[in-house]
PDB file of C-alpha atoms in Angstrom:
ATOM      1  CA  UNK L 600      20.600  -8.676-104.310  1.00 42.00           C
ATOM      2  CA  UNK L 601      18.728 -11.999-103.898  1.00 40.00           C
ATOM      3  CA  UNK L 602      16.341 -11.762-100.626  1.00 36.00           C
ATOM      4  CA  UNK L 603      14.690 -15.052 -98.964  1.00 43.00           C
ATOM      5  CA  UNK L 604      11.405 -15.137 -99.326  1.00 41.00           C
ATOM      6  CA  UNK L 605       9.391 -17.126 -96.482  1.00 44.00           C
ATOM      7  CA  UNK L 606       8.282 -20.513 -96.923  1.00 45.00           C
ATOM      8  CA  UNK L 607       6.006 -22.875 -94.948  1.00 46.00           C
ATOM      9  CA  UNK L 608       5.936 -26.267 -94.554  1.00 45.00           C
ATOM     10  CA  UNK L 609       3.707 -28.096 -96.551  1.00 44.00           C
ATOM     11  CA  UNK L 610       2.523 -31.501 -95.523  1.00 48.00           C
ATOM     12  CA  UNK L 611       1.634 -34.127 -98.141  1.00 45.00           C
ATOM     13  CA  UNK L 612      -1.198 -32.731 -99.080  1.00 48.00           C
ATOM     14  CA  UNK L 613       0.157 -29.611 -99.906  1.00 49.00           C
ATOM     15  CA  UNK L 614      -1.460 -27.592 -97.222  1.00 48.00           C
ATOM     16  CA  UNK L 615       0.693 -25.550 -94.638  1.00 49.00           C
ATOM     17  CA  UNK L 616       1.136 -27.772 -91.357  1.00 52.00           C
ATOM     18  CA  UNK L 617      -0.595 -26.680 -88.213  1.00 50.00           C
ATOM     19  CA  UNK L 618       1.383 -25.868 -84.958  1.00 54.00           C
ATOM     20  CA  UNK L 619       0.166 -27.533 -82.248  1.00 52.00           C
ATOM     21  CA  UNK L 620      -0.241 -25.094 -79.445  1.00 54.00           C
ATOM     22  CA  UNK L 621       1.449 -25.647 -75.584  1.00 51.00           C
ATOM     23  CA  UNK L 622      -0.864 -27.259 -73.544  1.00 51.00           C
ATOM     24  CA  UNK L 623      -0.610 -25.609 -70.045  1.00 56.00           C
ATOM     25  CA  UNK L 624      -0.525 -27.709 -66.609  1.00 59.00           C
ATOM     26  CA  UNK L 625      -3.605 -26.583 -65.562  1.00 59.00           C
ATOM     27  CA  UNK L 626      -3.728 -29.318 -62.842  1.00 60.00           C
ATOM     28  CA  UNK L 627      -0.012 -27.564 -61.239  1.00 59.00           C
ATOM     29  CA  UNK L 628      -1.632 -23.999 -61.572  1.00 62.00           C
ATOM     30  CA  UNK L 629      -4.534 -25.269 -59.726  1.00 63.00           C
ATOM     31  CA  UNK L 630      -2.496 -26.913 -56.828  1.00 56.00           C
ATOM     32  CA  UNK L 631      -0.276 -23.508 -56.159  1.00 61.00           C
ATOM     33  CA  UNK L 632      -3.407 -21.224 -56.060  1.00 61.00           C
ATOM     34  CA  UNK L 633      -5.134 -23.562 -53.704  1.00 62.00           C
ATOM     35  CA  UNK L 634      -1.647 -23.993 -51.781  1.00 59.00           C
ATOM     36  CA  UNK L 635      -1.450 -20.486 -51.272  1.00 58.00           C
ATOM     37  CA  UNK L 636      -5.164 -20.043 -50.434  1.00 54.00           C
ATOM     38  CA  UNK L 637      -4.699 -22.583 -47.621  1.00 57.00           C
ATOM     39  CA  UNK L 638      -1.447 -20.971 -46.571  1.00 60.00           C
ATOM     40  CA  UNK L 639      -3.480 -17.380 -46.214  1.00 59.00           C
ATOM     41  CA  UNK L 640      -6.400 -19.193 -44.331  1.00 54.00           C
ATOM     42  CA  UNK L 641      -3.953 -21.151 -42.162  1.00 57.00           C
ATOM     43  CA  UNK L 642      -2.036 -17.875 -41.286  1.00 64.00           C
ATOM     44  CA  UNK L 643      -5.264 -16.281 -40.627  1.00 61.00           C
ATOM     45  CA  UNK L 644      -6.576 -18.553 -38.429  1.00 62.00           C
ATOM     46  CA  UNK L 645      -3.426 -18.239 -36.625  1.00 63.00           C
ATOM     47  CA  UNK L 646      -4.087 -14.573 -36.071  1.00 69.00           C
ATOM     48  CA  UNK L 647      -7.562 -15.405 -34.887  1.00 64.00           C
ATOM     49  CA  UNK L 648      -6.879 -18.027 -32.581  1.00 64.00           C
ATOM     50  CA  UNK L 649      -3.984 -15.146 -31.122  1.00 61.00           C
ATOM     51  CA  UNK L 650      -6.036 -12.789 -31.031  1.00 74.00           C
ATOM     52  CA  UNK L 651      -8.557 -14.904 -29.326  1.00 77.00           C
ATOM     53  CA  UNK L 652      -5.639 -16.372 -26.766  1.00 84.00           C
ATOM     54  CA  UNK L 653      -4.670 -12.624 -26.079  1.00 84.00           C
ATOM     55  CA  UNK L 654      -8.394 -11.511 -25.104  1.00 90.00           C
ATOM     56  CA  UNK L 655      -9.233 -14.649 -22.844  1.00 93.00           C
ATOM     57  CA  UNK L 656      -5.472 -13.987 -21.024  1.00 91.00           C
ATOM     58  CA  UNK L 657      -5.948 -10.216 -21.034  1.00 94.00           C
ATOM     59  CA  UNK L 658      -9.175 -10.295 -19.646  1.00 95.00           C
ATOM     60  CA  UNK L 659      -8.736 -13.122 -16.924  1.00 93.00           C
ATOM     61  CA  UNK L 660      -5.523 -10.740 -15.550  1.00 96.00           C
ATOM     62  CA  UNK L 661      -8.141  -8.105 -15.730  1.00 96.00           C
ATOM     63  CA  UNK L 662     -10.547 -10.020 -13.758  1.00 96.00           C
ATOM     64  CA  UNK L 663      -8.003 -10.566 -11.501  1.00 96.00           C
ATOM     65  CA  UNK L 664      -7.048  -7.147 -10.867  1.00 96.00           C
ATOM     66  CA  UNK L 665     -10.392  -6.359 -10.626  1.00 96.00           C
ATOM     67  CA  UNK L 666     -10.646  -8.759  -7.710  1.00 97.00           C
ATOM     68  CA  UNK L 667      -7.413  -7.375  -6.098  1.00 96.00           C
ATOM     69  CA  UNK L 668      -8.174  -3.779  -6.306  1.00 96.00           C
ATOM     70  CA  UNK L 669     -11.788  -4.558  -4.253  1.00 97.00           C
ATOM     71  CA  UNK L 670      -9.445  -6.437  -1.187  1.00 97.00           C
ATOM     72  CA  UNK L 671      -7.259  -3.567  -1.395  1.00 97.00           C
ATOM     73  CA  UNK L 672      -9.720  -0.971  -0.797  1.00 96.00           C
ATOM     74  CA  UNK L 673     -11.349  -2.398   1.980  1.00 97.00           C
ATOM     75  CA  UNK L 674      -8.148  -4.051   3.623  1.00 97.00           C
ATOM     76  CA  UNK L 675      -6.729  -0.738   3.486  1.00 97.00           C
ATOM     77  CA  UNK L 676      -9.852   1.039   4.849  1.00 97.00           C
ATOM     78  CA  UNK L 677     -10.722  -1.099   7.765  1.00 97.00           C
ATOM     79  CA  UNK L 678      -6.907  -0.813   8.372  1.00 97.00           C
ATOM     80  CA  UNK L 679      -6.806   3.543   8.303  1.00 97.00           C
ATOM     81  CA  UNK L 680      -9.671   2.963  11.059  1.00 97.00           C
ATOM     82  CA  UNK L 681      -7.522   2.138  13.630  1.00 97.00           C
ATOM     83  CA  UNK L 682      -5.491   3.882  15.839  1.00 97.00           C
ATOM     84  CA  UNK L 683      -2.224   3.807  17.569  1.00 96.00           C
ATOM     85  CA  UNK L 684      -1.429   0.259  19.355  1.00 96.00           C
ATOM     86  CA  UNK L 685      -4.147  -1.508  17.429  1.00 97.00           C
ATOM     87  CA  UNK L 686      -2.952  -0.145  14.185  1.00 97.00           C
ATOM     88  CA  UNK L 687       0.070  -1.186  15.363  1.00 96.00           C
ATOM     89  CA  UNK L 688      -0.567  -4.508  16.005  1.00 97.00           C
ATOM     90  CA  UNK L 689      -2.402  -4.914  12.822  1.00 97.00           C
ATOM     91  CA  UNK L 690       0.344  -3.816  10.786  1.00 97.00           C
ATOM     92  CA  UNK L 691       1.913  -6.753  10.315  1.00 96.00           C
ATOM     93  CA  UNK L 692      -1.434  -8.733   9.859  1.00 96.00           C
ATOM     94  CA  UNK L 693      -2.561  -6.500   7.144  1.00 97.00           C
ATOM     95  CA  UNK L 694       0.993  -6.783   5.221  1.00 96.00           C
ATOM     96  CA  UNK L 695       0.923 -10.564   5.104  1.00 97.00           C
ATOM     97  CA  UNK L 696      -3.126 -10.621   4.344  1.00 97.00           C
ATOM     98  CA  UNK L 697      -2.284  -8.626   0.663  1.00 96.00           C
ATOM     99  CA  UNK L 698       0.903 -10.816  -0.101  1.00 96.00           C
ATOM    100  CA  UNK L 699      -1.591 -14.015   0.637  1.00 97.00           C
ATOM    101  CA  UNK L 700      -4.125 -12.987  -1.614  1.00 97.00           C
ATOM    102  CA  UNK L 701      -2.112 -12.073  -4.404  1.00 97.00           C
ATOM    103  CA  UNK L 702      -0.994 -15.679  -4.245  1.00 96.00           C
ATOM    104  CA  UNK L 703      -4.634 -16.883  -4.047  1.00 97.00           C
ATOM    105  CA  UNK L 704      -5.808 -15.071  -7.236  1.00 97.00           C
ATOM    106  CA  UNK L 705      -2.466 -16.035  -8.797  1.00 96.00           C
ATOM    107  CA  UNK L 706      -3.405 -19.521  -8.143  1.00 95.00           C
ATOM    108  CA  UNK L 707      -7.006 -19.360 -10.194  1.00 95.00           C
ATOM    109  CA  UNK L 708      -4.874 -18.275 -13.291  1.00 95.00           C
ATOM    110  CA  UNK L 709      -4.348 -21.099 -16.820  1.00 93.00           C
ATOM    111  CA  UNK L 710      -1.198 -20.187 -18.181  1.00 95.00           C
ATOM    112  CA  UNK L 711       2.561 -18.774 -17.634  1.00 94.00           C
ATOM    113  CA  UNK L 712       1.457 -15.584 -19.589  1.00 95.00           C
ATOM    114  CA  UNK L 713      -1.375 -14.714 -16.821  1.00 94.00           C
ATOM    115  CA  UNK L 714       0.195 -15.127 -14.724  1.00 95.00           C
ATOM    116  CA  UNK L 715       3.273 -12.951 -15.298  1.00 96.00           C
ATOM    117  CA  UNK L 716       0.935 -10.034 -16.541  1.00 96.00           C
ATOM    118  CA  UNK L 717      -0.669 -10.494 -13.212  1.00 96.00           C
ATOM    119  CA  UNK L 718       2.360  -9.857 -11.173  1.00 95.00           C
ATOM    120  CA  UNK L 719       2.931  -7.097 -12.985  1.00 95.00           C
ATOM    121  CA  UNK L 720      -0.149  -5.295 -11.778  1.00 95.00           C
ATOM    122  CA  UNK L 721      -0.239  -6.792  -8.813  1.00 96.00           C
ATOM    123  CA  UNK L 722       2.964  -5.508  -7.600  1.00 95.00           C
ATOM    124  CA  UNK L 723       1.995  -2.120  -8.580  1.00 95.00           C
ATOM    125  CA  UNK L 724      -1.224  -2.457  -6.159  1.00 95.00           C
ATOM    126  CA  UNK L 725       0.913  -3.775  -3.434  1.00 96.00           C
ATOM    127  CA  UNK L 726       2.699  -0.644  -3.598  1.00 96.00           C
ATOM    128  CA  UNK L 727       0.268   1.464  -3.664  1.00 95.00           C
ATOM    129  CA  UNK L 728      -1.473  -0.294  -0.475  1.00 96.00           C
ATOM    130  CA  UNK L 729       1.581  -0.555   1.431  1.00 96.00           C
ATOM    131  CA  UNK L 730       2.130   3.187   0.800  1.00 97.00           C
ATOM    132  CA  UNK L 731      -1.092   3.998   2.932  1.00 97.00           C
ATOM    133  CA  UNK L 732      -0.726   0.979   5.145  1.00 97.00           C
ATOM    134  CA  UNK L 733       2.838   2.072   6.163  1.00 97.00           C
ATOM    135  CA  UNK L 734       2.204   5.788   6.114  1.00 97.00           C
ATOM    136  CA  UNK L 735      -0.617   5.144   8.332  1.00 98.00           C
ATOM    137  CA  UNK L 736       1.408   2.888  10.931  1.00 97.00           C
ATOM    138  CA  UNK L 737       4.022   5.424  10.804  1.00 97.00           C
ATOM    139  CA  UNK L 738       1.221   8.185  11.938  1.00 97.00           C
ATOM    140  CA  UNK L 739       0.056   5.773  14.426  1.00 97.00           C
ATOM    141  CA  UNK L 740       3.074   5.025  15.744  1.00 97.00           C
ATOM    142  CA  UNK L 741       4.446   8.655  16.662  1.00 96.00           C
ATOM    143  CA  UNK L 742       0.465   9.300  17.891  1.00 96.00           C
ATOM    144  CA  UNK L 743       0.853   6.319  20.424  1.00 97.00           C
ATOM    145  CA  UNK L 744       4.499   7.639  21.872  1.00 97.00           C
ATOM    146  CA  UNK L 745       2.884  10.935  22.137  1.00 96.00           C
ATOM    147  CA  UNK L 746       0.105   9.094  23.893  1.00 96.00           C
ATOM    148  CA  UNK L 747       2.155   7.240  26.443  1.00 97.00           C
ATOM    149  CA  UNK L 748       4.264   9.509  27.008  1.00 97.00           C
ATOM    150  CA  UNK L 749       1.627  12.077  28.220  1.00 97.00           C
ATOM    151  CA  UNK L 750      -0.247   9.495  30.008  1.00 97.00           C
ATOM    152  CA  UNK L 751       3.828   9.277  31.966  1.00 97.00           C
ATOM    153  CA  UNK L 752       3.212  12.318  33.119  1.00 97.00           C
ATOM    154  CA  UNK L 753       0.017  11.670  34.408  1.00 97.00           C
ATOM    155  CA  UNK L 754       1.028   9.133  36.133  1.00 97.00           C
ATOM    156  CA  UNK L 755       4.077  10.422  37.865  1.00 97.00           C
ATOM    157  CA  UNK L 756       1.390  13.227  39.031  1.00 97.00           C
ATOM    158  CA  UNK L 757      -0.476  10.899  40.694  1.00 97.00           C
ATOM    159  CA  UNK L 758       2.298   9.361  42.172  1.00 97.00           C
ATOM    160  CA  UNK L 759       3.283  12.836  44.006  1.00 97.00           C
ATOM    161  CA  UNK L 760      -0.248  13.498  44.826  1.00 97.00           C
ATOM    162  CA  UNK L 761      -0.507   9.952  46.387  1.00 96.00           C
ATOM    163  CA  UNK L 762       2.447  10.953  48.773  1.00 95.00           C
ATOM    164  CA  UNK L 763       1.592  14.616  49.250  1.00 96.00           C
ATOM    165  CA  UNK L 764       1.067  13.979  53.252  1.00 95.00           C
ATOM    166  CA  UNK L 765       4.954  13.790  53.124  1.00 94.00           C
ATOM    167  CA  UNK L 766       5.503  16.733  51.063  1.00 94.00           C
ATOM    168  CA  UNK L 767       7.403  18.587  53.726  1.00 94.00           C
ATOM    169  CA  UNK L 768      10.235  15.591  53.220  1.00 95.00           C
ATOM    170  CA  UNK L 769      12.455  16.624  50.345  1.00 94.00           C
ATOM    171  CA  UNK L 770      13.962  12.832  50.191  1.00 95.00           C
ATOM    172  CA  UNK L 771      10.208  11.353  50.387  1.00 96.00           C
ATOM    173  CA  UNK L 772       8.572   9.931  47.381  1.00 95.00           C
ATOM    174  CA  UNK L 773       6.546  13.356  46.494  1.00 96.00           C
ATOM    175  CA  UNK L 774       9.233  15.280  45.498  1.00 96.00           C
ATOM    176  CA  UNK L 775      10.843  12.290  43.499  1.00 97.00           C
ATOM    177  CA  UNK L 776       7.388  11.964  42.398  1.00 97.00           C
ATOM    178  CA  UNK L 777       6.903  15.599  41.313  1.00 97.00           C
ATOM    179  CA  UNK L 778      10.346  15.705  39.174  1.00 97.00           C
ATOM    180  CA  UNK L 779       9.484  12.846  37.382  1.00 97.00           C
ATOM    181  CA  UNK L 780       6.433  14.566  36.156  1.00 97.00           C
ATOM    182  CA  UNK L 781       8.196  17.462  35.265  1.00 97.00           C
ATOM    183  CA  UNK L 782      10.731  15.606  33.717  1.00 97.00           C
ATOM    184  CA  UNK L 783       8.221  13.320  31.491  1.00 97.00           C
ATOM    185  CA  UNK L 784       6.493  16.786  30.724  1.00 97.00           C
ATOM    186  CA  UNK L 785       9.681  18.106  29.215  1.00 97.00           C
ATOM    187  CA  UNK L 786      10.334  14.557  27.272  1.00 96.00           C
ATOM    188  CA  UNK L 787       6.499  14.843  26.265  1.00 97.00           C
ATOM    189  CA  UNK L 788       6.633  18.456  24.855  1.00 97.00           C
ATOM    190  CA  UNK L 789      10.195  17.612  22.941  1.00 96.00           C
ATOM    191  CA  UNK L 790       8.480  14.997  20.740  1.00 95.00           C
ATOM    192  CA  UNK L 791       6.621  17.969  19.996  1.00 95.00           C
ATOM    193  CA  UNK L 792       9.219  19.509  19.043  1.00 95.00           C
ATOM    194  CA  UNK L 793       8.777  22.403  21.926  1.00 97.00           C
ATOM    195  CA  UNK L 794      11.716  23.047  24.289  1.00 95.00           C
ATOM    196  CA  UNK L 795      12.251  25.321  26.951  1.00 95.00           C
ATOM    197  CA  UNK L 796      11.565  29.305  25.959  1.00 94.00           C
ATOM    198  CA  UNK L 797       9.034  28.191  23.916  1.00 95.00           C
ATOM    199  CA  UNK L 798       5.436  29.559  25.182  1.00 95.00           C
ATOM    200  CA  UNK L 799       3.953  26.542  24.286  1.00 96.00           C
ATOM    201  CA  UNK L 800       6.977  24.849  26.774  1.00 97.00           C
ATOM    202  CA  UNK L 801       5.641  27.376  30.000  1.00 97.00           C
ATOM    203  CA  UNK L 802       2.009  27.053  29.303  1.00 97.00           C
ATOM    204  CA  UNK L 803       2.452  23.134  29.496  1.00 97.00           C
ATOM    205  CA  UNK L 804       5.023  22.793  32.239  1.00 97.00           C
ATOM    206  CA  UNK L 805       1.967  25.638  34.533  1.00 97.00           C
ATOM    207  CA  UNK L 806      -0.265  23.333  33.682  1.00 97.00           C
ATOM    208  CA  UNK L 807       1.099  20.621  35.213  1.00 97.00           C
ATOM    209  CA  UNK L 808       2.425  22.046  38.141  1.00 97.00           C
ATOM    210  CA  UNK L 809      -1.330  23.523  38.974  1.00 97.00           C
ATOM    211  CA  UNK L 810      -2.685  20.233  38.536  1.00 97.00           C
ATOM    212  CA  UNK L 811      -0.553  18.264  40.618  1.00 97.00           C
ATOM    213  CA  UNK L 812      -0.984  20.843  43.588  1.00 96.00           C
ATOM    214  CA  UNK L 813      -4.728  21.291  43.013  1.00 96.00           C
ATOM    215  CA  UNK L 814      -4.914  17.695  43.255  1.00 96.00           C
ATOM    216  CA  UNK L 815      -3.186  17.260  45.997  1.00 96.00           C
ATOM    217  CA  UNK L 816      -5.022  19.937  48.049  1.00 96.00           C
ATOM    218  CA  UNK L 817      -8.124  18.250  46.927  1.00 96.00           C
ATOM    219  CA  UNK L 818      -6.720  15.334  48.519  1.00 95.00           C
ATOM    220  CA  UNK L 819      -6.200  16.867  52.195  1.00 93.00           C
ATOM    221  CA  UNK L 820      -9.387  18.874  52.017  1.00 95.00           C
ATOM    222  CA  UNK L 821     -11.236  15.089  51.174  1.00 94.00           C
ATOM    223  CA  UNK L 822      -9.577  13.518  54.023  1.00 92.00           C
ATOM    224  CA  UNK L 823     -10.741  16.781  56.180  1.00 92.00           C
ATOM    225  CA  UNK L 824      -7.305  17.745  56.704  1.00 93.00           C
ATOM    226  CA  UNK L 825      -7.950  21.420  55.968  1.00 94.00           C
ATOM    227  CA  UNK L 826      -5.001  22.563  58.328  1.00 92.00           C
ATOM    228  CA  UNK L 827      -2.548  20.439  55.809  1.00 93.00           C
ATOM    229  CA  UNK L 828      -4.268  21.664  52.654  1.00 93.00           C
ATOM    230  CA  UNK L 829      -3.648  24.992  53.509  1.00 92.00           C
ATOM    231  CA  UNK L 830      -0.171  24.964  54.725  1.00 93.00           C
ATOM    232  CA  UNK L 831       0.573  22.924  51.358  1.00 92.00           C
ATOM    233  CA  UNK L 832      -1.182  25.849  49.561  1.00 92.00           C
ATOM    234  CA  UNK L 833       0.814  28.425  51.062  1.00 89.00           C
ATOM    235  CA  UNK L 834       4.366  26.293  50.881  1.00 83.00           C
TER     236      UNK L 834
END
């Protein structure tokens, strides 16, 4: 068996020739490192300058809110300080007052994204104002009927006590006087939600029936009409 045995190349001189070795592009290396160096600074200043957009938006809609949830609390408070017709009357003041300055602190905000953050919140403190605004008008409202309508009955008492002289006239204005009181007392009670049978329904409808004839006795024994006074007392 006949093997190969190496060989080199000689050169001229006889001695083995020399392989040149691969030169590398050092100058390309250098240019992707630094390419991707720039690309991770470049994406990280992109984070930062995020990151820096997000807190200056994030804390002007905070500033915001801050400013809304102040008017809210004392809106709403002066507004739970009043009672029946002025509450009522303020109701609709007090409504339009919130929706104006949400636009006003809307309008102090830079950018789209604020802005929409901010109506986010800002609806949600709406809501909750106009749940104690509203709750409190409601209240008011059914406090002021009640009002009134006592203040009917009241007035219809005066009304018979003003023509008590005529009392022993069943078409004279006393007795039309004196139904209408009872009447308005019933109507009063029932918003109550007392009807007849109830004791609470007696006691009232006694008391107004001894005021109206106290008052009216009160009337003839002021005009010294003592013989009238009593004969309406004993009617």
């Amino acid at each position: 068996m006949v093997y190969d045995l190496p060989t080199e190349r000689l050169n001229p001189s006889g001695m083995p020739e020399a392989q040149a070795p691969v030169a590398k592009n050092f100058a390309a290396e250098q240019a992707i490192q630094q390419g991707a160096a720039t690309t991770k600074a470049g994406m990280a200043a992109a984070q930062l300058a995020a990151k820096y957009q997000d807190d200056i938006d994030e804390g002007a809609v905070r500033e915001a809110d801050n400013a809304l949830a102040e008017f809210k609390r004392q809106a709403v408070q002066q507004y739970l300080s009043t009672e029946q017709r002025d509450a009522l009357d303020q109701h609709e003041a007090v409504t339009k007052g919130f929706q104006e300055k949400i636009k006003e602190i809307e309008g102090t905000l830079k950018n789209d994204t604020q802005r929409a953050m901010f109506k986010q919140v800002s609806m949600a403190r709406y809501q909750s104002a106009m749940e104690q605004v509203d709750g409190h008008a409601i209240n008011q409202a059914k406090a002021f009927n009640l009002n009134e309508a006592e203040k009917g009955v009241t007035s219809s008492v005066k009304d018979a006590v003003a023509g008590a002289a005529a009392w022993k006239d069943p078409a004279s204005s006393y007795h039309k006087s004196s139904m209408a009181a009872f009447k308005r007392a019933e109507d009063y009670l029932a918003l109550h939600g007392i009807r007849p049978g109830d004791s609470q329904y007696d006691e009232y409808m006694q008391k107004v029936s001894t005021g109206l004839h106290t008052e009216a006795i009160d009337q003839f024994l002021a005009g010294d009409k003592a013989k009238e006074a009593d004969e309406y007392f004993k009617q």
